[in-house]
Short mmCIF file of C-alpha atoms in Angstrom, two decimals:
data_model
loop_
_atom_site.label_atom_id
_atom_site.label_comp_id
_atom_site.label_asym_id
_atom_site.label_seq_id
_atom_site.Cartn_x
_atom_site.Cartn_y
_atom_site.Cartn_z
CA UNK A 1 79.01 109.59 193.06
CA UNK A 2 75.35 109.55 192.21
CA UNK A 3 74.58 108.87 188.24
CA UNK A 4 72.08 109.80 186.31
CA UNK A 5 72.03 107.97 182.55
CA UNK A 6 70.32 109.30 179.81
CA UNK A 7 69.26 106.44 177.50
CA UNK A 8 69.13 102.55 179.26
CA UNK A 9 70.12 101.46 176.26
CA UNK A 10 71.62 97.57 175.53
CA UNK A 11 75.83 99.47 177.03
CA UNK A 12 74.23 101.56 179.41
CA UNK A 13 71.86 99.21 181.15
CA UNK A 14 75.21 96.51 181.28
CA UNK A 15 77.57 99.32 182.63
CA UNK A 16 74.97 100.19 185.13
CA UNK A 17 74.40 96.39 186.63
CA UNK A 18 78.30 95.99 186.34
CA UNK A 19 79.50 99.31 188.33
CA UNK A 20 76.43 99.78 190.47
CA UNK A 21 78.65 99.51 193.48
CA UNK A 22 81.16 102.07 192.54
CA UNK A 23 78.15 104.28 192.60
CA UNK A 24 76.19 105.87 195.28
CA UNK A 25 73.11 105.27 193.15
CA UNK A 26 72.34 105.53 189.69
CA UNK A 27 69.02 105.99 187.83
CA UNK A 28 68.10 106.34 184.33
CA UNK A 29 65.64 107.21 181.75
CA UNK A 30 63.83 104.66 178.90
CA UNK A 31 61.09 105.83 176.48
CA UNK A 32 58.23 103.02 178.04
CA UNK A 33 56.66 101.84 180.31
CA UNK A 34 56.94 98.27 179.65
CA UNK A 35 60.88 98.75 179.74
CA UNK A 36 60.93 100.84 182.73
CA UNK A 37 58.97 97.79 184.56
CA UNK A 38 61.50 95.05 182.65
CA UNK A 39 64.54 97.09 184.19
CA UNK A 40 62.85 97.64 187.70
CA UNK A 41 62.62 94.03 188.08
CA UNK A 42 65.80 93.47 187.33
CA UNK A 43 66.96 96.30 190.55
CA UNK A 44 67.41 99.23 188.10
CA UNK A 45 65.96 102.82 189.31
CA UNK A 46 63.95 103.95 185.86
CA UNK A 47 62.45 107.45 185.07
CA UNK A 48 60.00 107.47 182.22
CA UNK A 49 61.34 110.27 179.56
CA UNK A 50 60.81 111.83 177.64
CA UNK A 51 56.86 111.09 177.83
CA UNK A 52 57.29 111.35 181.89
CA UNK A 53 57.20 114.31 184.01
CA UNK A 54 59.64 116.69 183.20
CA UNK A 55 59.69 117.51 186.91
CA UNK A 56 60.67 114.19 187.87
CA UNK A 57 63.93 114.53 185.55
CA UNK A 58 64.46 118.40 186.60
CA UNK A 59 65.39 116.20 190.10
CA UNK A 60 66.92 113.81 188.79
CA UNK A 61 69.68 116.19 187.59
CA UNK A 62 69.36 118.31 190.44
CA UNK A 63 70.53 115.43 192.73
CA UNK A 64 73.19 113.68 190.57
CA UNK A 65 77.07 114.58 190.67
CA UNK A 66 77.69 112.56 187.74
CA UNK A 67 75.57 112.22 184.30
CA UNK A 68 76.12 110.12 181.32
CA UNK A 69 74.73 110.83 177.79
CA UNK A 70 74.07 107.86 176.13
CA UNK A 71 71.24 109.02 173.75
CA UNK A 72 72.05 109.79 169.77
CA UNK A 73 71.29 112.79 168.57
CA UNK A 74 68.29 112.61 166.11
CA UNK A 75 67.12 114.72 163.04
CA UNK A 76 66.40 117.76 165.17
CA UNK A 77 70.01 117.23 167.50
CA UNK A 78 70.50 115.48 170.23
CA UNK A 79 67.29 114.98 172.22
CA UNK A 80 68.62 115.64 175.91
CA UNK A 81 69.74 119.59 175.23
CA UNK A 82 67.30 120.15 173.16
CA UNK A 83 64.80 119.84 176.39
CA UNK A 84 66.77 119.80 179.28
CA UNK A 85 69.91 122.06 178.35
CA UNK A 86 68.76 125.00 180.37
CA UNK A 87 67.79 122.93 183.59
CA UNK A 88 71.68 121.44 183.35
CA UNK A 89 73.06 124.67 182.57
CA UNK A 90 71.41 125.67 186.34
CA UNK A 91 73.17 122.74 187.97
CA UNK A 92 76.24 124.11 189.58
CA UNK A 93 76.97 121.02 191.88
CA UNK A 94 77.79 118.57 188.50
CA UNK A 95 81.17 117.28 188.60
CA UNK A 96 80.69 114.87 185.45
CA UNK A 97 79.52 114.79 182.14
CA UNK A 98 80.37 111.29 180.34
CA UNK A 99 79.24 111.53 176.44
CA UNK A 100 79.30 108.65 174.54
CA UNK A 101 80.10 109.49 170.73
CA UNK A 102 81.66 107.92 168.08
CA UNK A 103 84.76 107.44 166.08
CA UNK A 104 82.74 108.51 163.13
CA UNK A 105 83.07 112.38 163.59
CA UNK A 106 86.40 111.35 162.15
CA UNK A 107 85.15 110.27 159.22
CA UNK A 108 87.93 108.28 156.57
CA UNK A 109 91.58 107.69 156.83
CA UNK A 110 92.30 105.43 153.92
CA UNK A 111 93.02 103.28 156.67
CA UNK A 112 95.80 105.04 158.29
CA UNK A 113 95.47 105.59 161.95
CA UNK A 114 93.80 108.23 163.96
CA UNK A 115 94.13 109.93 167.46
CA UNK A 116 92.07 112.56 169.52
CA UNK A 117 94.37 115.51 167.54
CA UNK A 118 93.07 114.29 164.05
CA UNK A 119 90.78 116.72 162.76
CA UNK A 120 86.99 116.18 162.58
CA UNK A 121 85.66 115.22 158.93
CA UNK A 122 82.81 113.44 159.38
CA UNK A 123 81.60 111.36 156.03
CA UNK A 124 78.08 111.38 156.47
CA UNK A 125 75.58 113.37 158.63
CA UNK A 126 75.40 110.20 161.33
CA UNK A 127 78.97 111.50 162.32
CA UNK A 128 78.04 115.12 161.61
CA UNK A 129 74.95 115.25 164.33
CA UNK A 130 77.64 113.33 166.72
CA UNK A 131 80.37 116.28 166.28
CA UNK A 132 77.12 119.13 166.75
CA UNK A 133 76.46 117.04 169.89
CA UNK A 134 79.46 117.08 171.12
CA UNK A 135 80.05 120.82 170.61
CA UNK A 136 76.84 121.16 172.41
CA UNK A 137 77.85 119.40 175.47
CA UNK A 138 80.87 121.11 175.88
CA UNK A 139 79.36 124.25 176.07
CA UNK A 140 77.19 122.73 179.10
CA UNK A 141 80.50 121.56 180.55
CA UNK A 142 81.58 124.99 180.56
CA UNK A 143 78.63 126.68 182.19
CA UNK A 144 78.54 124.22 184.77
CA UNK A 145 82.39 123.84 185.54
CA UNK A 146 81.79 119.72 185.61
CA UNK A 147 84.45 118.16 183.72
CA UNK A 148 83.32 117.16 180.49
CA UNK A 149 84.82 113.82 178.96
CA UNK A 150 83.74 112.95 175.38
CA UNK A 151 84.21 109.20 174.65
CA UNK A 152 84.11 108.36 171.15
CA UNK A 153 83.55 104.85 170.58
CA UNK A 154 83.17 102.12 167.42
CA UNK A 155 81.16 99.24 166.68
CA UNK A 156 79.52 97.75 170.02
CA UNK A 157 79.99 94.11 170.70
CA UNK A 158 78.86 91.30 173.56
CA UNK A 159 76.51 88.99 174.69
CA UNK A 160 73.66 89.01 172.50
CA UNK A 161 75.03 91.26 169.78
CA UNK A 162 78.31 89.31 168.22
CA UNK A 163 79.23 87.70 164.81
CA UNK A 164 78.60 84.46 167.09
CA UNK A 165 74.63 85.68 167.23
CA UNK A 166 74.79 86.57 163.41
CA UNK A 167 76.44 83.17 162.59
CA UNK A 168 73.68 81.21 164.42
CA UNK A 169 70.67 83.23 163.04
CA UNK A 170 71.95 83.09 159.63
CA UNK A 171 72.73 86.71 158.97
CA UNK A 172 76.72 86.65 159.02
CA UNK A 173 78.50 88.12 156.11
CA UNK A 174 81.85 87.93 155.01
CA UNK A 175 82.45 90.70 152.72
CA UNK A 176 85.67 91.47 151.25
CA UNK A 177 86.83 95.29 150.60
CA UNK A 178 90.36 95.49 149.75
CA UNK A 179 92.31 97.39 152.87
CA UNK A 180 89.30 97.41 154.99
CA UNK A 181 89.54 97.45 158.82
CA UNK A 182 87.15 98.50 161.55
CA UNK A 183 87.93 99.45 165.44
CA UNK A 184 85.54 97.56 167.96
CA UNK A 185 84.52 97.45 171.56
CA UNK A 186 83.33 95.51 174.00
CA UNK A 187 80.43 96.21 175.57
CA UNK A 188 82.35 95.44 179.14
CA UNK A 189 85.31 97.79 178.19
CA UNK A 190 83.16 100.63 177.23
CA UNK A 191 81.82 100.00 181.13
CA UNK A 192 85.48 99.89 182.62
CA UNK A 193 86.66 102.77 180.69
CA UNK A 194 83.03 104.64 181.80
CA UNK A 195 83.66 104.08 184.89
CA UNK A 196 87.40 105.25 184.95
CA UNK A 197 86.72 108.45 183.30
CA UNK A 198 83.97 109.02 186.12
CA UNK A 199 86.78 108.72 188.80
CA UNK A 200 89.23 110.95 186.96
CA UNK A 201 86.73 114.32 187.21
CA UNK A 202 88.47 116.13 189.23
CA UNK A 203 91.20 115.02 188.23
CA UNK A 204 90.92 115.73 184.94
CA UNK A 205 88.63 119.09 184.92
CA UNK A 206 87.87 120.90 181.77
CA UNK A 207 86.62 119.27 178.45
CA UNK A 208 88.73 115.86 177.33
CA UNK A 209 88.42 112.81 174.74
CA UNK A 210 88.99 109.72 174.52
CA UNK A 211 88.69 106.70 171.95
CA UNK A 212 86.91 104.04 173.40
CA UNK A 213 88.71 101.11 171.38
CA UNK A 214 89.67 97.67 171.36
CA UNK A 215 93.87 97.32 170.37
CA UNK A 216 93.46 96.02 166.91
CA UNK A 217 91.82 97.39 163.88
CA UNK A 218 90.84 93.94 161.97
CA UNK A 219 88.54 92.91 158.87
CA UNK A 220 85.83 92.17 159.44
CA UNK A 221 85.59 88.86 157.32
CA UNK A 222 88.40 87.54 159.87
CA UNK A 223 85.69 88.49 162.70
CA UNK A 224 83.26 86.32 161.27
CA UNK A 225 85.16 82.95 160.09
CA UNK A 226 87.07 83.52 163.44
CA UNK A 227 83.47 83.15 165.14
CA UNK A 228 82.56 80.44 162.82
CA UNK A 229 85.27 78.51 163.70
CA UNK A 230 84.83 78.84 167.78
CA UNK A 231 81.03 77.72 167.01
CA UNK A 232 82.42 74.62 165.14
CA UNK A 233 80.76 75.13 162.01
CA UNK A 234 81.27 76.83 158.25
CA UNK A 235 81.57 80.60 157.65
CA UNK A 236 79.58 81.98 155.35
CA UNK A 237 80.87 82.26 151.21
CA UNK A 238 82.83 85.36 151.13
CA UNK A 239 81.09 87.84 148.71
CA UNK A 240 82.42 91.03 146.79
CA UNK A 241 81.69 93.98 148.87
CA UNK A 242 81.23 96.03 145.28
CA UNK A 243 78.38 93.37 144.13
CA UNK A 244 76.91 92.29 147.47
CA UNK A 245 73.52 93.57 148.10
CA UNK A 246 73.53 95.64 151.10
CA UNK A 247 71.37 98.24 152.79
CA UNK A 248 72.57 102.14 152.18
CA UNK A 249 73.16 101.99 155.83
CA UNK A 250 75.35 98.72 156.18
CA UNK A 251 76.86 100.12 152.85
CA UNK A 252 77.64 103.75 154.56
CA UNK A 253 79.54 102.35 157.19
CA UNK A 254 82.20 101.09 154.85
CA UNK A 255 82.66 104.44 153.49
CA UNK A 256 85.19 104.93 156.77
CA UNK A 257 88.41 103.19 156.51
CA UNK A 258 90.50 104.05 160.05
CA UNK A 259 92.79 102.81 162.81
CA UNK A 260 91.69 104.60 165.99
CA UNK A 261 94.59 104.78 168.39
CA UNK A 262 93.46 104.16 172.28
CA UNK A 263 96.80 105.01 173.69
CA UNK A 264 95.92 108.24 174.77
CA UNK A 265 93.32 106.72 176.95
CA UNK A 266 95.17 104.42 178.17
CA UNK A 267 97.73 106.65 179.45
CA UNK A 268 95.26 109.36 181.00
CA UNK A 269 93.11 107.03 182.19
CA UNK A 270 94.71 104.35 183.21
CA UNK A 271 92.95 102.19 181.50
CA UNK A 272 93.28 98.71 179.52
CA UNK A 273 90.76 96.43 177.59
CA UNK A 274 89.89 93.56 178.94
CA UNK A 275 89.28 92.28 175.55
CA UNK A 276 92.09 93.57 173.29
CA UNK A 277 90.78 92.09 170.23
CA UNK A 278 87.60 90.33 168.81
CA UNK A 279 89.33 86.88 169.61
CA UNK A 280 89.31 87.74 173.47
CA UNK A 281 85.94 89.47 173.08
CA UNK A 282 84.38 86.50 170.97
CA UNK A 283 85.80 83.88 173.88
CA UNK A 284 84.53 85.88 176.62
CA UNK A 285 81.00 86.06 175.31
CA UNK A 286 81.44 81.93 174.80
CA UNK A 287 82.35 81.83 178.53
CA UNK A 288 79.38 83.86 179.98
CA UNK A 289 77.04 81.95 177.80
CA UNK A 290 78.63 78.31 179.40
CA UNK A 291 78.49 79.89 182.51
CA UNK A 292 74.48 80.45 181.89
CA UNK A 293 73.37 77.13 180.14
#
């Protein structure tokens, strides 16, 4: 299998220093140069793009079997068809297409649960541009024949982005919306299941999804005065989630109230968190950071 990752973002730059040696190599793309030279150093193969030389890219794709998308789609859709569509629509050796979307194209369930047969109603245009993207990559997946699996995944967690980083630099909330529960994932899971769904192509041919999710739907409040309480020190007041000044963005997210099912994956893939929950998640990232000091 040889990878090429579009977007070295904080999950794709982990999964890629995690599963390098399931991988024959695996290169991807960052938007400067001063990252590309941080990521070299630290034994990752960086192309510059966009910015870079389109021709550089056009053999990039031209020598991978396996590509993953991990790049959001922006005002004008999502960046990577946009410019490159019709040079991956010519690449009839791709076996893989891994997207990496979100639960959001789901949009809200009054907090009922949700599987890959609910329909697609997403509540704001973040989760609309994700379900355009999609539709856009599995018309790609088509031309080329690669199998085309669409993981949809929710809030990101792990070392150096946790309630445990919010509790220390003083930003933790603990707001309180009647009913409320949110999905997560750990940045290490979203690697394991990656990497699973890259072994399954041929396998598993033909255009498939997948939520990405951790086994239990929780408050978050309980995230953060569970955190509080592994650090040793005092959660933050609870505040009114009605009253509490928040951004229209931290405020839109709480518009979707869900329970995204993972069996599905679990069953197809084979897979299993390693971190069912935020409590397992939360005392894993404690663990790597003893491990460090």
């Amino acid at each position: 299998m040889r990878l090429l990752v579009f977007g070295l973002g904080y999950s794709a730059t982990r999964f890629a220093k995690c599963h390098r040696s399931s991988f024959a190599s695996i290169s991807g793309t960052v938007r400067s140069s001063e990252k590309a030279a941080r990521l070299r150093e630290a034994g990752h193969d960086t192309i510059i793009w966009p910015g870079g030389s389109n021709e550089v890219v056009a053999c990039a794709i031209a020598e991978a079997t396996h590509i993953l998308i991990s790049t959001p789609p922006g005002e004008q859709g999502d960046p990577v068809l946009a410019a490159l569509g019709c040079e991956l629509a010519r690449h009839q050796h791709l076996r893989w297409i891994g997207y990496w979307s979100t639960i959001a194209v789901y949009g809200d369930a009054g907090g009922g649960w949700v599987d890959e047969t609910a329909p697609c109603q997403p509540a704001n245009a973040r989760g609309q541009a994700r379900l355009l993207a999609e539709e856009g990559w599995t018309r790609i997946g088509k031309v080329t024949g690669a199998a085309l699996h669409i993981l949809r995944l929710p809030g990101i967690y792990g070392p150096g982005r946790s309630a445990l980083d919010s509790l220390r630099n003083g930003t933790a909330k603990r707001l309180l919306k009647t009913g409320q529960v949110f999905n997560r994932i750990h940045v290490d899971d979203i690697g394991s299941a990656t990497l699973a769904a890259a072994k399954a192509a041929e396998r598993l041919p033909g255009c498939h999804i997948f939520n990405i999710t951790d086994n239990e739907p929780a408050p978050p409040q309980d995230v953060v005065t569970h955190g509080a309480a592994l650090l040793g020190i005092a959660p933050p007041p609870e505040q009114d989630f009605e009253t509490a000044a928040l951004s229209p963005m931290a405020r839109s997210f709480y518009g979707e109230n869900k329970r995204v099912s993972n069996a599905l994956t679990k069953a197809t893939l084979g897979w299993q968190p390693h971190f069912p929950s935020y409590r397992e998640g939360l005392a894993g990232i404690l663990a790597v950071e003893d491990q460090a000091a």
